[in-house]
Amino acid sequence: MNKFKIFLPVIAALFIFVSCNTPAQVKTDEIAVKVDSLIELMTIEEKIGQLTLYTSDMDQTGAFIRKEYESDIKQGKVGAIFNAYGTDYTHRLQEMAVNNTRLRIPLLFGYDVIHGHRTIFPVPLAEAASWNLEAIQNASRIAAEEAAAEGLHWTFAPMADIARDPRWGRMVEGAGEDPFLGSVIAAARVKGFQGENLTDLNTVAACIKHFAAYGASQAGRDYHAVDMSEIMLREVYLPPYKAAVDAGAVTAMTSFNDLNGVPATSNHFLLTELLRDEWGFDGFVVTDYTSIMELLYHGVAADTAHAAELSLEAGVDMDMQSGFFQQSLAKLVAEKRISEDLINQAVSRILTVKFELGLFDDPYRYSDKEREKNNIMRPDQLDAARDMARKSVVLLRNEENTLPIDKNIKTIAVIGPMGSNQRDLIGSWSAAGDWTKAVSLVKGLEERFPNANIIVEEGCAIEGNDKSGFKRAENAAKKADFVILALGEAYWMSGEAASRSEISLPGAQQELAEIIINTGKPVATIIMSGRPLTINWLAENSPAILQAWFLGTQSGHALADIISGDYNPSAKLPVTFPRNVGQIPIYYSMKNTGRPFDANSKYTSKYLDVPNEPLYPFGFGLSYTTFTYDNLSVSKPTYAMNDSIKVSVEISNTGKVAGEEIAQLYVKDHAASMTRPVRELKAFKRVWLEAGATAIVHFSLHPNQIGFYLSEKEYVTEPGKFSIFVGGNSNANLETSFELK
Ligand code: NOJ
């Protein structure tokens, strides 16, 4: 962003100056001139208005609503509104701002468009399981297209928080446990939302959240404290936010947690030193819901004014919902506790985004009825959601090819609370999604197996202890040729403020599963959940298991595609599945310890009552075919620091049907100045292979991708021996090695 102060008389001179630059640069400079000129005209109250964001009363995503938000709009006391969408409504609110305020500065409309706006795509954790960056980018693209057609300018996404504790309900909103996978996915989402150009009518501004390390909340309890070394922060938690910055996200949101004793919302290190000075982020920073007010509860601010002062000084530009900027900033300037320059800087960042969105050219350009009519839940958008959903389902078990089922099957029993369920399918944070439009599993199966007799029995509810339906369910199973057991969590059991201390199947579902599976019928269990569940018994006893997360509007069709074999599953877990809560945190890239596990030696790192291994490792997922990996090699035994490390592997489809494999490359550093994880994901490739086909897959790594932080500021790649493992999950044992000189 342009930092010079330019007055109107010098604009002409500036145009001559900028004309030597690229078109994008010219545009940036032109906007900077306009922003600076506008700020010159603004009173302190008008400036503070631009730093204030309130929710409308259309939707509530936090503890309280400011009732006077409409009169605030008319008085220019608020510059942005969230939880308001629809062309009529946004037009009406926009008119309030434009027609009543002196400078006619348009409002910015934000909303949590997390995994679709009207057409609901799979929850983000599910999409991450696809490892398919093009599809993920496209999903965000469609979400933006629908949101922008309904008056929205700004989405509070992507969530780039690394999460290694499945008790934390918000794991569902991110891309799982791994910094590499998390980074490429965060970047894909930003590109999808923002498209080529923010000015385009089908794009929305992205918001990187929650900055930073929110996913590390202690014990998986939401909003809890975070205390971690800066090295861990930099190696594991920061990369996805940084990738989103590099992908061009124009806004970022502070997180609720404190980090090493300083709340993110008053954290100068995070918001200024790191985000702006080190990473070069030049968009604006918004707080999370009432986070400035929460500085009082964190115990770092003595009163309202102090909280406002701390957060502005730290680098916050916009106050979401606490109203503390509105209440205190003018007074703080008058008392010379903060400088007006700091306010000007924040205003400038916010106005820049409004200019980039084209709102000053036409404040109503996103509230166009015709576009709203033609850009919502179109067949092509629904098809994309269905395809994304199929790509997100992880086949966890498939004994003796239980799945797919014969298309001529006579009787299918669908048992469990998720069978006819629509409400839960769209998951948490489902924006303006209408769950009544979600295709249930039963509906999907009815369309796919028109000649089959489909018996549906709920058996029990998601929660509670009512077992009165068990007998009917058991009888239905006995009558069927194939049973689909549809189990899981309710949509509200994950997401914000939805931590669980037990992550097993809720209610009486486990008992129902045991009764049904003990009938001896072929059974495929479908688990819908916003997090890994501890499904140990099912993992040993259910002949087939599909981890379906929450797949969105097209759930039933996508599942029917897989169950019928029309689609061969290829997804891989973006997060480790623990055996029990006691293993948490558990992730594949753990440290080796000085006493690695040895079953025959007591004094090694292990539990007395549970193995160290997870139930399912990160990266795991089966297919209806099988893949083998051979001839893993590096192009030479020794590389120099500026070489490319070339790796190749042969992958064969050894089964009977075509399928896609996600080949994963992990690196292990044998001896370094700091302890290193047992292995780290550094690359992956999706490979489509016909039955019986073989392909040679190539990877290329640069030595700077396999370095680490020696100290807070020093990232190094050290010479020495490295191993490479390539395979279909994080336990891959095909190994080769090389020396870095
Ligand atoms: C609180 C949540 O933490 C955040 O993710 C969301 O964007 C805001 N509320 C706005 O709804």
PDB file of N, CA and C in Angstrom, residues 317-372:
ATOM      1  N   ASP A 317      -7.029  -3.042  12.883  1.00  0.00           N
ATOM      2  CA  ASP A 317      -7.608  -1.936  12.118  1.00  0.00           C
ATOM      3  C   ASP A 317      -9.111  -1.823  12.326  1.00  0.00           C
ATOM      4  N   MET A 318      -9.768  -2.952  12.542  1.00  0.00           N
ATOM      5  CA  MET A 318     -11.229  -2.909  12.604  1.00  0.00           C
ATOM      6  C   MET A 318     -11.728  -3.704  13.805  1.00  0.00           C
ATOM      7  N   ASP A 319     -12.648  -3.108  14.533  1.00  0.00           N
ATOM      8  CA  ASP A 319     -13.188  -3.698  15.762  1.00  0.00           C
ATOM      9  C   ASP A 319     -14.491  -4.437  15.432  1.00  0.00           C
ATOM     10  N   MET A 320     -14.480  -5.753  15.536  1.00  0.00           N
ATOM     11  CA  MET A 320     -15.706  -6.500  15.288  1.00  0.00           C
ATOM     12  C   MET A 320     -16.513  -6.576  16.573  1.00  0.00           C
ATOM     13  N   GLN A 321     -17.551  -5.784  16.607  1.00  0.00           N
ATOM     14  CA  GLN A 321     -18.637  -6.033  17.534  1.00  0.00           C
ATOM     15  C   GLN A 321     -18.441  -5.569  18.980  1.00  0.00           C
ATOM     16  N   SER A 322     -17.221  -5.213  19.403  1.00  0.00           N
ATOM     17  CA  SER A 322     -17.167  -4.800  20.812  1.00  0.00           C
ATOM     18  C   SER A 322     -17.571  -3.334  20.949  1.00  0.00           C
ATOM     19  N   GLY A 323     -17.403  -2.540  19.890  1.00  0.00           N
ATOM     20  CA  GLY A 323     -17.772  -1.123  19.971  1.00  0.00           C
ATOM     21  C   GLY A 323     -16.779  -0.301  20.779  1.00  0.00           C
ATOM     22  N   PHE A 324     -15.675  -0.902  21.144  1.00  0.00           N
ATOM     23  CA  PHE A 324     -14.720  -0.175  21.990  1.00  0.00           C
ATOM     24  C   PHE A 324     -13.994   0.925  21.220  1.00  0.00           C
ATOM     25  N   PHE A 325     -13.733   0.705  19.923  1.00  0.00           N
ATOM     26  CA  PHE A 325     -13.118   1.781  19.138  1.00  0.00           C
ATOM     27  C   PHE A 325     -14.083   2.964  19.095  1.00  0.00           C
ATOM     28  N   GLN A 326     -15.346   2.640  18.835  1.00  0.00           N
ATOM     29  CA  GLN A 326     -16.361   3.690  18.744  1.00  0.00           C
ATOM     30  C   GLN A 326     -16.433   4.489  20.055  1.00  0.00           C
ATOM     31  N   GLN A 327     -16.337   3.769  21.160  1.00  0.00           N
ATOM     32  CA  GLN A 327     -16.474   4.443  22.459  1.00  0.00           C
ATOM     33  C   GLN A 327     -15.239   5.231  22.855  1.00  0.00           C
ATOM     34  N   SER A 328     -14.052   4.761  22.440  1.00  0.00           N
ATOM     35  CA  SER A 328     -12.850   5.309  23.082  1.00  0.00           C
ATOM     36  C   SER A 328     -11.832   6.019  22.209  1.00  0.00           C
ATOM     37  N   LEU A 329     -11.820   5.744  20.902  1.00  0.00           N
ATOM     38  CA  LEU A 329     -10.661   6.245  20.144  1.00  0.00           C
ATOM     39  C   LEU A 329     -10.575   7.766  20.102  1.00  0.00           C
ATOM     40  N   ALA A 330     -11.722   8.440  19.961  1.00  0.00           N
ATOM     41  CA  ALA A 330     -11.669   9.904  19.858  1.00  0.00           C
ATOM     42  C   ALA A 330     -11.061  10.490  21.136  1.00  0.00           C
ATOM     43  N   LYS A 331     -11.501   9.936  22.239  1.00  0.00           N
ATOM     44  CA  LYS A 331     -10.999  10.406  23.528  1.00  0.00           C
ATOM     45  C   LYS A 331      -9.485  10.122  23.653  1.00  0.00           C
ATOM     46  N   LEU A 332      -9.090   8.948  23.188  1.00  0.00           N
ATOM     47  CA  LEU A 332      -7.670   8.590  23.273  1.00  0.00           C
ATOM     48  C   LEU A 332      -6.804   9.526  22.432  1.00  0.00           C
ATOM     49  N   VAL A 333      -7.352   9.960  21.296  1.00  0.00           N
ATOM     50  CA  VAL A 333      -6.602  10.906  20.457  1.00  0.00           C
ATOM     51  C   VAL A 333      -6.544  12.261  21.167  1.00  0.00           C
ATOM     52  N   ALA A 334      -7.703  12.675  21.693  1.00  0.00           N
ATOM     53  CA  ALA A 334      -7.751  13.972  22.372  1.00  0.00           C
ATOM     54  C   ALA A 334      -6.779  14.012  23.548  1.00  0.00           C
ATOM     55  N   GLU A 335      -6.668  12.892  24.218  1.00  0.00           N
ATOM     56  CA  GLU A 335      -5.754  12.839  25.383  1.00  0.00           C
ATOM     57  C   GLU A 335      -4.318  12.546  24.971  1.00  0.00           C
ATOM     58  N   LYS A 336      -4.124  12.437  23.656  1.00  0.00           N
ATOM     59  CA  LYS A 336      -2.789  12.146  23.091  1.00  0.00           C
ATOM     60  C   LYS A 336      -2.224  10.797  23.554  1.00  0.00           C
ATOM     61  N   ARG A 337      -3.120   9.888  23.844  1.00  0.00           N
ATOM     62  CA  ARG A 337      -2.644   8.543  24.211  1.00  0.00           C
ATOM     63  C   ARG A 337      -2.376   7.710  22.958  1.00  0.00           C
ATOM     64  N   ILE A 338      -3.077   8.039  21.894  1.00  0.00           N
ATOM     65  CA  ILE A 338      -2.711   7.425  20.608  1.00  0.00           C
ATOM     66  C   ILE A 338      -2.634   8.530  19.559  1.00  0.00           C
ATOM     67  N   SER A 339      -1.868   8.263  18.513  1.00  0.00           N
ATOM     68  CA  SER A 339      -1.746   9.324  17.509  1.00  0.00           C
ATOM     69  C   SER A 339      -2.804   9.114  16.421  1.00  0.00           C
ATOM     70  N   GLU A 340      -3.256  10.217  15.855  1.00  0.00           N
ATOM     71  CA  GLU A 340      -4.272  10.121  14.806  1.00  0.00           C
ATOM     72  C   GLU A 340      -3.700   9.421  13.570  1.00  0.00           C
ATOM     73  N   ASP A 341      -2.393   9.463  13.435  1.00  0.00           N
ATOM     74  CA  ASP A 341      -1.764   8.784  12.296  1.00  0.00           C
ATOM     75  C   ASP A 341      -2.076   7.297  12.281  1.00  0.00           C
ATOM     76  N   LEU A 342      -2.105   6.730  13.487  1.00  0.00           N
ATOM     77  CA  LEU A 342      -2.394   5.299  13.588  1.00  0.00           C
ATOM     78  C   LEU A 342      -3.807   5.019  13.081  1.00  0.00           C
ATOM     79  N   ILE A 343      -4.716   5.913  13.425  1.00  0.00           N
ATOM     80  CA  ILE A 343      -6.099   5.767  12.948  1.00  0.00           C
ATOM     81  C   ILE A 343      -6.139   5.949  11.432  1.00  0.00           C
ATOM     82  N   ASN A 344      -5.432   6.948  10.951  1.00  0.00           N
ATOM     83  CA  ASN A 344      -5.403   7.187   9.496  1.00  0.00           C
ATOM     84  C   ASN A 344      -4.913   5.962   8.740  1.00  0.00           C
ATOM     85  N   GLN A 345      -3.898   5.323   9.322  1.00  0.00           N
ATOM     86  CA  GLN A 345      -3.337   4.141   8.679  1.00  0.00           C
ATOM     87  C   GLN A 345      -4.393   3.032   8.571  1.00  0.00           C
ATOM     88  N   ALA A 346      -5.107   2.837   9.668  1.00  0.00           N
ATOM     89  CA  ALA A 346      -6.141   1.789   9.678  1.00  0.00           C
ATOM     90  C   ALA A 346      -7.252   2.142   8.686  1.00  0.00           C
ATOM     91  N   VAL A 347      -7.684   3.398   8.688  1.00  0.00           N
ATOM     92  CA  VAL A 347      -8.735   3.835   7.757  1.00  0.00           C
ATOM     93  C   VAL A 347      -8.267   3.600   6.325  1.00  0.00           C
ATOM     94  N   SER A 348      -7.021   3.951   6.079  1.00  0.00           N
ATOM     95  CA  SER A 348      -6.492   3.831   4.732  1.00  0.00           C
ATOM     96  C   SER A 348      -6.530   2.374   4.260  1.00  0.00           C
ATOM     97  N   ARG A 349      -6.169   1.458   5.139  1.00  0.00           N
ATOM     98  CA  ARG A 349      -6.179   0.032   4.748  1.00  0.00           C
ATOM     99  C   ARG A 349      -7.602  -0.440   4.429  1.00  0.00           C
ATOM    100  N   ILE A 350      -8.538   0.034   5.215  1.00  0.00           N
ATOM    101  CA  ILE A 350      -9.930  -0.414   5.008  1.00  0.00           C
ATOM    102  C   ILE A 350     -10.513   0.217   3.739  1.00  0.00           C
ATOM    103  N   LEU A 351     -10.285   1.513   3.570  1.00  0.00           N
ATOM    104  CA  LEU A 351     -10.816   2.171   2.365  1.00  0.00           C
ATOM    105  C   LEU A 351     -10.196   1.583   1.098  1.00  0.00           C
ATOM    106  N   THR A 352      -8.934   1.188   1.198  1.00  0.00           N
ATOM    107  CA  THR A 352      -8.285   0.589   0.028  1.00  0.00           C
ATOM    108  C   THR A 352      -9.057  -0.639  -0.435  1.00  0.00           C
ATOM    109  N   VAL A 353      -9.445  -1.487   0.513  1.00  0.00           N
ATOM    110  CA  VAL A 353     -10.195  -2.693   0.126  1.00  0.00           C
ATOM    111  C   VAL A 353     -11.547  -2.292  -0.467  1.00  0.00           C
ATOM    112  N   LYS A 354     -12.182  -1.280   0.093  1.00  0.00           N
ATOM    113  CA  LYS A 354     -13.470  -0.839  -0.471  1.00  0.00           C
ATOM    114  C   LYS A 354     -13.290  -0.327  -1.912  1.00  0.00           C
ATOM    115  N   PHE A 355     -12.189   0.396  -2.127  1.00  0.00           N
ATOM    116  CA  PHE A 355     -11.921   0.851  -3.504  1.00  0.00           C
ATOM    117  C   PHE A 355     -11.655  -0.335  -4.416  1.00  0.00           C
ATOM    118  N   GLU A 356     -10.831  -1.284  -3.919  1.00  0.00           N
ATOM    119  CA  GLU A 356     -10.480  -2.440  -4.760  1.00  0.00           C
ATOM    120  C   GLU A 356     -11.718  -3.232  -5.163  1.00  0.00           C
ATOM    121  N   LEU A 357     -12.697  -3.259  -4.279  1.00  0.00           N
ATOM    122  CA  LEU A 357     -13.935  -3.981  -4.577  1.00  0.00           C
ATOM    123  C   LEU A 357     -14.850  -3.187  -5.519  1.00  0.00           C
ATOM    124  N   GLY A 358     -14.460  -1.977  -5.806  1.00  0.00           N
ATOM    125  CA  GLY A 358     -15.253  -1.160  -6.735  1.00  0.00           C
ATOM    126  C   GLY A 358     -16.440  -0.493  -6.075  1.00  0.00           C
ATOM    127  N   LEU A 359     -16.460  -0.441  -4.743  1.00  0.00           N
ATOM    128  CA  LEU A 359     -17.646   0.089  -4.069  1.00  0.00           C
ATOM    129  C   LEU A 359     -17.807   1.588  -4.235  1.00  0.00           C
ATOM    130  N   PHE A 360     -16.694   2.278  -4.470  1.00  0.00           N
ATOM    131  CA  PHE A 360     -16.827   3.724  -4.665  1.00  0.00           C
ATOM    132  C   PHE A 360     -17.329   4.053  -6.077  1.00  0.00           C
ATOM    133  N   ASP A 361     -17.133   3.116  -7.002  1.00  0.00           N
ATOM    134  CA  ASP A 361     -17.678   3.331  -8.354  1.00  0.00           C
ATOM    135  C   ASP A 361     -19.182   3.135  -8.316  1.00  0.00           C
ATOM    136  N   ASP A 362     -19.597   2.118  -7.594  1.00  0.00           N
ATOM    137  CA  ASP A 362     -21.029   1.841  -7.478  1.00  0.00           C
ATOM    138  C   ASP A 362     -21.262   1.035  -6.198  1.00  0.00           C
ATOM    139  N   PRO A 363     -21.783   1.675  -5.177  1.00  0.00           N
ATOM    140  CA  PRO A 363     -21.946   0.981  -3.884  1.00  0.00           C
ATOM    141  C   PRO A 363     -22.929  -0.184  -3.951  1.00  0.00           C
ATOM    142  N   TYR A 364     -23.745  -0.195  -4.991  1.00  0.00           N
ATOM    143  CA  TYR A 364     -24.795  -1.231  -5.088  1.00  0.00           C
ATOM    144  C   TYR A 364     -24.427  -2.328  -6.085  1.00  0.00           C
ATOM    145  N   ARG A 365     -23.185  -2.324  -6.546  1.00  0.00           N
ATOM    146  CA  ARG A 365     -22.862  -3.233  -7.651  1.00  0.00           C
ATOM    147  C   ARG A 365     -22.985  -4.709  -7.277  1.00  0.00           C
ATOM    148  N   TYR A 366     -22.937  -5.016  -5.991  1.00  0.00           N
ATOM    149  CA  TYR A 366     -23.102  -6.418  -5.585  1.00  0.00           C
ATOM    150  C   TYR A 366     -24.566  -6.754  -5.271  1.00  0.00           C
ATOM    151  N   SER A 367     -25.402  -5.760  -5.267  1.00  0.00           N
ATOM    152  CA  SER A 367     -26.812  -5.999  -4.926  1.00  0.00           C
ATOM    153  C   SER A 367     -27.662  -5.927  -6.190  1.00  0.00           C
ATOM    154  N   ASP A 368     -27.421  -6.865  -7.067  1.00  0.00           N
ATOM    155  CA  ASP A 368     -28.087  -6.854  -8.360  1.00  0.00           C
ATOM    156  C   ASP A 368     -29.031  -8.056  -8.431  1.00  0.00           C
ATOM    157  N   LYS A 369     -30.294  -7.770  -8.531  1.00  0.00           N
ATOM    158  CA  LYS A 369     -31.326  -8.817  -8.457  1.00  0.00           C
ATOM    159  C   LYS A 369     -31.171  -9.875  -9.546  1.00  0.00           C
ATOM    160  N   GLU A 370     -30.811  -9.404 -10.715  1.00  0.00           N
ATOM    161  CA  GLU A 370     -30.677 -10.331 -11.840  1.00  0.00           C
ATOM    162  C   GLU A 370     -29.557 -11.347 -11.556  1.00  0.00           C
ATOM    163  N   ARG A 371     -28.447 -10.840 -11.072  1.00  0.00           N
ATOM    164  CA  ARG A 371     -27.324 -11.737 -10.752  1.00  0.00           C
ATOM    165  C   ARG A 371     -27.692 -12.670  -9.613  1.00  0.00           C
ATOM    166  N   GLU A 372     -28.424 -12.146  -8.665  1.00  0.00           N
ATOM    167  CA  GLU A 372     -28.838 -12.985  -7.532  1.00  0.00           C
ATOM    168  C   GLU A 372     -29.684 -14.156  -8.037  1.00  0.00           C
TER     169      GLU A 372
END
